[in-house]
């Protein structure tokens, strides 16, 4: 018998991967968590049936959600990550030579434990000297830390369940206040093919508070449509102008990719114009 896992990306579209083993399935206090072994992408983490990360393509998402902001800011010494309990974003943050502290705030401790148990290439970041991992409500953490961070990265799930408020204009205002006077915010903002309303919500909400707001793209095979967006809000620095061209050991990110990611197709430009 063949076993397959399917993420229903829309009511009319599913994305299926053949699996060879189920490593974990549980209902946490916040969501349903599964870890499976797929033949195409290796180990895969799903939350509420939605693909969060896989061994084979995680590097694209994690490099692009981090390095664009980190190479825009001239001195990203303190970086806060909201969500991202798999550890991949934290891994990229603490690799950056100018980062002195990366703080990960994840609400669901079971996600962190699953990463430790099954994704060593991601969870290796948890024990780095520059890393702090806190199990807490990121929304409240942001409210409690004014003028504290150079960069804030919101590595959230889709806007359902506990992540809904992470896409609100009020949350982006709190992020603005938690950043220093030249700080940068970056959020994942979903697929322009399937989630135009999410892009409008994120882009419009961030633009209310940040003088520089831009959207950029990357290609992540296991995310809906494969084309993924990120929205960046900056108090001072233009994210299309690099302050640092650190590529480290990146597999997707380059300085050329950084600049090119902001060159948007016409239909994506129309989405963000509608959200302004």
Coordinates of C-alpha atoms in Angstrom, one line a residue:
X1 CA 0.0 0.0 0.0
X2 CA 1.2 3.5 -0.9
X3 CA 0.9 6.3 1.7
X4 CA 0.6 9.9 0.7
X5 CA 0.3 13.2 2.6
X6 CA -1.8 15.9 1.0
X7 CA -1.9 19.6 1.8
X8 CA -5.1 21.2 0.5
X9 CA -3.6 24.5 -0.7
X10 CA -7.1 25.8 -1.8
X11 CA -10.5 24.0 -1.6
X12 CA -9.8 23.0 -5.3
X13 CA -6.1 22.1 -5.1
X14 CA -4.1 19.6 -3.2
X15 CA -0.3 19.0 -3.1
X16 CA 0.6 15.4 -2.4
X17 CA 3.9 13.7 -1.4
X18 CA 4.5 10.0 -1.1
X19 CA 5.6 9.1 2.3
X20 CA 7.6 6.1 3.6
X21 CA 7.2 6.7 7.3
X22 CA 5.3 8.7 9.9
X23 CA 7.6 9.8 12.7
X24 CA 5.3 11.8 14.9
X25 CA 1.7 12.9 15.0
X26 CA 0.1 14.7 17.9
X27 CA -2.3 17.4 19.0
X28 CA -0.4 20.1 20.8
X29 CA -2.0 22.8 23.0
X30 CA -2.1 25.0 19.8
X31 CA -2.2 22.9 16.7
X32 CA -1.9 19.5 15.1
X33 CA 1.7 18.5 14.5
X34 CA 3.0 15.8 12.1
X35 CA 6.5 14.7 11.0
X36 CA 6.7 12.4 8.1
X37 CA 9.4 11.1 5.8
X38 CA 8.7 11.9 2.1
X39 CA 10.4 10.2 -0.8
X40 CA 10.8 13.5 -2.7
X41 CA 11.7 16.0 0.1
X42 CA 13.0 14.0 3.0
X43 CA 11.6 14.7 6.4
X44 CA 8.7 17.1 6.4
X45 CA 7.0 19.1 9.3
X46 CA 3.3 19.9 9.0
X47 CA 1.2 22.0 11.3
X48 CA -2.6 21.7 11.0
X49 CA -2.0 19.8 7.7
X50 CA 0.1 22.6 6.2
X51 CA 3.7 22.1 5.2
X52 CA 6.1 24.2 7.3
X53 CA 9.5 22.9 6.3
X54 CA 11.3 20.0 4.6
X55 CA 14.9 18.8 4.6
X56 CA 15.4 19.3 0.9
X57 CA 14.1 22.9 0.3
X58 CA 14.2 24.6 3.7
X59 CA 17.3 26.6 2.8
X60 CA 15.4 28.7 0.3
X61 CA 12.9 30.0 2.8
X62 CA 15.2 30.4 5.7
X63 CA 17.9 32.2 3.8
X64 CA 15.5 34.6 2.2
X65 CA 13.5 35.5 5.3
X66 CA 16.7 36.4 7.1
X67 CA 19.5 37.5 4.9
X68 CA 17.7 40.3 3.0
X69 CA 17.1 42.2 6.2
X70 CA 20.4 41.3 7.8
X71 CA 22.4 42.5 4.8
X72 CA 20.3 45.6 4.5
X73 CA 20.9 46.8 8.1
X74 CA 24.5 48.0 8.7
X75 CA 24.6 46.7 12.3
X76 CA 22.0 43.9 13.0
X77 CA 23.3 43.1 16.4
X78 CA 20.1 42.1 18.2
X79 CA 17.6 40.1 16.2
X80 CA 14.2 38.8 17.3
X81 CA 12.3 36.0 15.7
X82 CA 8.6 35.4 16.4
X83 CA 7.6 31.9 15.6
X84 CA 10.1 29.7 13.6
X85 CA 10.2 27.0 16.2
X86 CA 11.9 24.6 13.8
X87 CA 15.1 26.7 14.2
X88 CA 16.0 27.3 10.6
X89 CA 15.5 31.1 10.8
X90 CA 17.5 31.2 14.0
X91 CA 20.3 29.2 12.3
X92 CA 20.6 31.8 9.6
X93 CA 20.5 34.7 12.0
X94 CA 23.3 33.5 14.3
X95 CA 25.5 32.7 11.3
X96 CA 25.6 36.3 10.3
X97 CA 28.9 37.8 11.5
X98 CA 27.4 41.0 12.9
X99 CA 24.7 39.4 14.9
X100 CA 25.5 39.3 18.6
X101 CA 22.2 37.8 19.9
X102 CA 19.3 36.0 18.2
X103 CA 16.2 35.6 20.3
X104 CA 13.6 33.0 19.2
X105 CA 10.1 33.3 20.8
X106 CA 7.9 30.3 19.9
X107 CA 4.6 29.7 21.5
X108 CA 4.4 25.9 21.0
X109 CA 7.2 24.0 22.8
X110 CA 6.3 20.8 20.9
X111 CA 7.4 22.4 17.6
X112 CA 10.8 23.1 19.2
X113 CA 11.0 19.5 20.5
X114 CA 10.0 18.0 17.1
X115 CA 12.9 20.0 15.5
X116 CA 15.3 18.7 18.1
X117 CA 14.1 15.1 17.6
X118 CA 13.9 15.0 13.8
X119 CA 15.6 18.1 12.1
X120 CA 19.2 18.3 13.4
X121 CA 20.3 20.6 10.6
X122 CA 17.7 23.2 11.8
X123 CA 17.8 22.7 15.6
X124 CA 21.5 22.9 15.7
X125 CA 20.9 26.7 16.2
X126 CA 19.2 26.2 19.5
X127 CA 22.5 25.6 21.3
X128 CA 24.6 28.3 19.6
X129 CA 26.2 30.8 22.1
X130 CA 24.5 33.7 20.3
X131 CA 21.0 32.1 20.5
X132 CA 18.2 32.3 23.1
X133 CA 15.1 30.2 22.7
X134 CA 12.0 31.2 24.7
X135 CA 8.7 29.4 24.9
X136 CA 6.3 32.4 25.2
X137 CA 3.6 34.4 23.4
X138 CA 5.4 36.4 20.8
X139 CA 2.7 39.0 20.6
X140 CA 3.0 39.8 24.3
X141 CA 6.8 39.6 24.1
X142 CA 6.8 42.3 21.4
X143 CA 4.6 44.6 23.6
X144 CA 7.0 44.2 26.5
X145 CA 10.2 45.1 24.7
X146 CA 10.2 48.6 23.3
X147 CA 13.2 50.0 21.4
X148 CA 15.1 46.7 21.8
X149 CA 15.9 45.1 18.5
X150 CA 17.7 46.0 15.2
X151 CA 15.7 43.4 13.2
X152 CA 12.5 41.6 13.8
X153 CA 11.6 38.5 11.7
X154 CA 8.1 37.1 11.9
X155 CA 8.4 33.5 10.8
X156 CA 4.7 32.6 11.3
X157 CA 2.4 30.0 10.0
X158 CA -0.5 30.9 7.8
X159 CA -3.0 33.4 9.4
X160 CA -5.1 30.8 11.2
X161 CA -5.4 29.9 14.8
X162 CA -2.7 31.4 17.1
X163 CA -1.0 33.2 14.1
X164 CA -4.0 35.4 13.1
X165 CA -3.0 38.4 15.1
X166 CA 0.6 38.3 13.7
X167 CA -0.9 39.7 10.5
X168 CA -2.7 42.6 12.1
X169 CA -1.9 46.3 11.7
X170 CA -1.8 46.6 15.5
X171 CA 0.9 43.9 15.7
X172 CA 3.0 45.7 13.1
X173 CA 2.7 48.9 15.2
X174 CA 4.0 47.1 18.2
X175 CA 6.9 45.7 16.1
X176 CA 7.7 49.3 15.0
X177 CA 7.9 50.3 18.7
X178 CA 10.0 47.3 19.6
X179 CA 12.6 48.2 16.9
X180 CA 15.4 50.7 17.4
X181 CA 15.2 54.0 15.5
X182 CA 16.8 52.4 12.3
X183 CA 15.2 48.9 12.7
X184 CA 13.8 46.6 10.1
X185 CA 10.8 44.2 10.2
X186 CA 10.4 41.3 7.8
X187 CA 7.4 38.9 7.6
X188 CA 6.5 36.0 5.4
X189 CA 3.4 37.1 3.5
X190 CA 2.2 34.0 1.5
X191 CA 1.7 33.2 -2.1
X192 CA 0.7 35.9 -4.7
X193 CA -1.2 33.3 -6.7
X194 CA -3.3 31.9 -3.8
X195 CA -3.1 34.4 -1.0
X196 CA -3.5 37.9 -2.5
X197 CA -5.6 39.0 0.5
X198 CA -2.9 38.0 2.9
X199 CA -0.4 40.0 0.9
X200 CA -2.7 43.0 0.9
X201 CA -3.2 42.7 4.7
X202 CA 0.5 42.4 5.5
X203 CA 1.7 45.0 3.0
X204 CA -1.0 47.5 3.9
X205 CA -0.6 47.0 7.6
X206 CA 3.2 47.4 7.5
X207 CA 3.0 50.4 5.2
X208 CA 0.8 52.2 7.8
X209 CA 3.7 52.4 10.2
X210 CA 7.0 52.0 8.2
X211 CA 8.2 54.8 5.9
X212 CA 9.9 52.2 3.6
X213 CA 7.7 49.1 2.8
X214 CA 8.6 46.7 0.0
X215 CA 7.7 43.1 -1.1
X216 CA 10.1 40.5 -2.5
X217 CA 9.8 37.0 -3.8
X218 CA 11.5 33.6 -3.6
X219 CA 10.8 30.1 -5.0
X220 CA 10.0 27.5 -2.4
X221 CA 8.8 24.2 -4.0
X222 CA 6.7 22.9 -1.1
X223 CA 4.8 26.1 -0.4
X224 CA 1.5 26.8 -2.2
X225 CA 2.3 27.6 -5.9
X226 CA 6.0 27.5 -5.3
X227 CA 6.2 31.3 -5.5
X228 CA 6.5 32.9 -2.0
X229 CA 6.4 36.5 -0.8
X230 CA 8.0 38.4 2.0
X231 CA 7.2 41.9 3.1
X232 CA 9.8 44.2 4.7
X233 CA 9.3 47.4 6.6
X234 CA 12.2 49.6 7.3
X235 CA 12.5 52.8 9.4
X236 CA 15.6 54.1 7.5
X237 CA 17.4 51.7 5.1
X238 CA 16.3 50.8 1.6
X239 CA 16.3 47.0 1.4
X240 CA 17.3 47.2 -2.3
X241 CA 20.6 48.8 -1.2
X242 CA 22.8 46.3 0.6
X243 CA 24.9 47.4 3.5
X244 CA 26.7 44.0 3.6
X245 CA 27.1 41.4 1.0
X246 CA 27.7 38.5 3.3
X247 CA 26.7 35.3 1.5
X248 CA 28.4 32.9 3.9
X249 CA 27.6 29.4 2.9
X250 CA 24.2 30.2 1.4
X251 CA 22.7 27.8 -1.2
X252 CA 20.0 30.1 -2.6
X253 CA 20.8 33.7 -1.4
X254 CA 23.3 35.8 -3.3
X255 CA 23.7 39.6 -3.5
X256 CA 22.3 39.4 -7.0
X257 CA 19.3 37.3 -5.9
X258 CA 18.8 39.9 -3.1
X259 CA 18.4 42.7 -5.6
X260 CA 16.5 40.7 -8.2
X261 CA 13.9 39.5 -5.6
X262 CA 12.4 43.0 -5.5
X263 CA 11.8 43.1 -9.3
X264 CA 8.1 42.1 -9.2
X265 CA 5.8 40.7 -11.9
X266 CA 3.0 43.1 -12.9
X267 CA 0.3 41.1 -11.2
X268 CA 2.2 41.1 -7.9
X269 CA 2.7 44.9 -8.2
X270 CA -1.0 45.2 -8.7
X271 CA -1.7 43.2 -5.5
X272 CA 0.4 45.4 -3.3
X273 CA -1.0 48.6 -5.0
X274 CA -4.4 47.4 -4.1
X275 CA -3.3 46.9 -0.5
X276 CA -1.9 50.4 -0.1

